[in-house]
Amino acid sequence: MTILIDHRPEFGFEVEEKVSNDKDLVYNEGFEMPHANAFGHNFRDYDAETERQGEVEDFYRTNHIYQTYDFVKTMRAEYGKLDKVEMSIWECCELLNNVVDESDPDLDEPQIQHLLQTAEAIRKDYPYEDWLHLTALIHDLGKVLLDPSFGELPQWAVVGDTFPVGCAFDESIVHHKYFKENADYDNSAYNTKLGAYEEGCGLDNVLMSWGHDDYMYLVAKENKSTLPSAGLFIIRYHSFYALHRAGAYKHLMNEEDKENLKWLQIFNKYDLYSKSKVRVDVEKVKPYYLSLIDKYFPAKLRW
């Protein structure tokens, strides 16, 4: 059912709210998708002639050349140690105020606003799925890899669409043409449909291109977050557009992946279409999200 609510001070902005029930694994109607992004173009239009078109394409060229199987193994071994800093989830949110994602053709706002816009939009339509609200808030926190305290990794090693390495690069991946310069492209061990994997092996056993998604997944998992498996799945694969938009790589999924994908496809709507120049009042919503952080995470995390 649908409940129309008056302005509530604990929310960042006024909306129509829907009550969760067993049929919630479909898109609700409370959140209306905008017709255009912050620049007046279609969302994820990588060919639109905007001031950011050139830099976004340059980003993907570099990304596709250097994201190899060996590179990902090296980065996972290094950053999986979680020995860079110790801080809370909210401290990490505030650290992202200094970050702008160069791979994103839809928005150039500080990341903290994107996180809160996504979380607040989901909160209105799924008021009882608090794990999903928190997942939305933290899904991009891995972008702190761009910060000097984490080694100030280049953008191509932190942001952008993700994809499996160790098997053939699917043609649905944005700017696929640049993979021809990737060292794995002509490697017979990695350039077939299965490559280094087995059919139905499960995505947990697949190496994804290195970046903020995989890093935040490692942070949450190794710090013993109590988020459900669907939350961890969303964190690790929210940039895996070849899967949840184009349907590629499903031959690598197991049954748990298929169930979690339903939640990821719901989440993706809000992650993508909530991007806006309308800012959320951070101080107004902060107490609510701090309560969720306390529920699902320890006070301090290793990063």
PDB file of N, CA and C in Angstrom, residues 193-194 197-202 250-253:
ATOM      1  N   LYS A 193      35.293 -17.459 -22.990  1.00  0.00           N
ATOM      2  CA  LYS A 193      34.089 -17.163 -22.213  1.00  0.00           C
ATOM      3  C   LYS A 193      34.276 -17.483 -20.738  1.00  0.00           C
ATOM      4  N   LEU A 194      34.893 -18.605 -20.414  1.00  0.00           N
ATOM      5  CA  LEU A 194      35.108 -18.994 -19.020  1.00  0.00           C
ATOM      6  C   LEU A 194      36.478 -18.573 -18.510  1.00  0.00           C
ATOM      7  N   TYR A 197      37.827 -19.520 -14.975  1.00  0.00           N
ATOM      8  CA  TYR A 197      36.729 -19.914 -14.095  1.00  0.00           C
ATOM      9  C   TYR A 197      35.961 -21.122 -14.617  1.00  0.00           C
ATOM     10  N   GLU A 198      35.018 -21.578 -13.822  1.00  0.00           N
ATOM     11  CA  GLU A 198      34.122 -22.658 -14.199  1.00  0.00           C
ATOM     12  C   GLU A 198      32.692 -22.131 -14.229  1.00  0.00           C
ATOM     13  N   GLU A 199      31.873 -22.702 -15.071  1.00  0.00           N
ATOM     14  CA  GLU A 199      30.478 -22.263 -15.164  1.00  0.00           C
ATOM     15  C   GLU A 199      29.775 -22.480 -13.825  1.00  0.00           C
ATOM     16  N   GLY A 200      29.058 -21.443 -13.381  1.00  0.00           N
ATOM     17  CA  GLY A 200      28.321 -21.514 -12.134  1.00  0.00           C
ATOM     18  C   GLY A 200      29.181 -21.489 -10.897  1.00  0.00           C
ATOM     19  N   CYS A 201      30.416 -21.022 -11.024  1.00  0.00           N
ATOM     20  CA  CYS A 201      31.350 -21.040  -9.894  1.00  0.00           C
ATOM     21  C   CYS A 201      30.976 -20.054  -8.793  1.00  0.00           C
ATOM     22  N   GLY A 202      30.165 -19.060  -9.116  1.00  0.00           N
ATOM     23  CA  GLY A 202      29.791 -18.035  -8.139  1.00  0.00           C
ATOM     24  C   GLY A 202      30.682 -16.821  -8.262  1.00  0.00           C
ATOM     25  N   LYS A 250      26.252 -14.032 -16.728  1.00  0.00           N
ATOM     26  CA  LYS A 250      25.368 -14.794 -15.850  1.00  0.00           C
ATOM     27  C   LYS A 250      25.788 -16.257 -15.743  1.00  0.00           C
ATOM     28  N   HIS A 251      26.570 -16.737 -16.702  1.00  0.00           N
ATOM     29  CA  HIS A 251      27.031 -18.128 -16.669  1.00  0.00           C
ATOM     30  C   HIS A 251      28.009 -18.387 -15.518  1.00  0.00           C
ATOM     31  N   LEU A 252      28.514 -17.318 -14.899  1.00  0.00           N
ATOM     32  CA  LEU A 252      29.424 -17.468 -13.765  1.00  0.00           C
ATOM     33  C   LEU A 252      28.685 -17.442 -12.419  1.00  0.00           C
ATOM     34  N   MET A 253      27.416 -17.104 -12.421  1.00  0.00           N
ATOM     35  CA  MET A 253      26.665 -16.922 -11.179  1.00  0.00           C
ATOM     36  C   MET A 253      26.193 -18.247 -10.597  1.00  0.00           C
TER      37      MET A 253
END
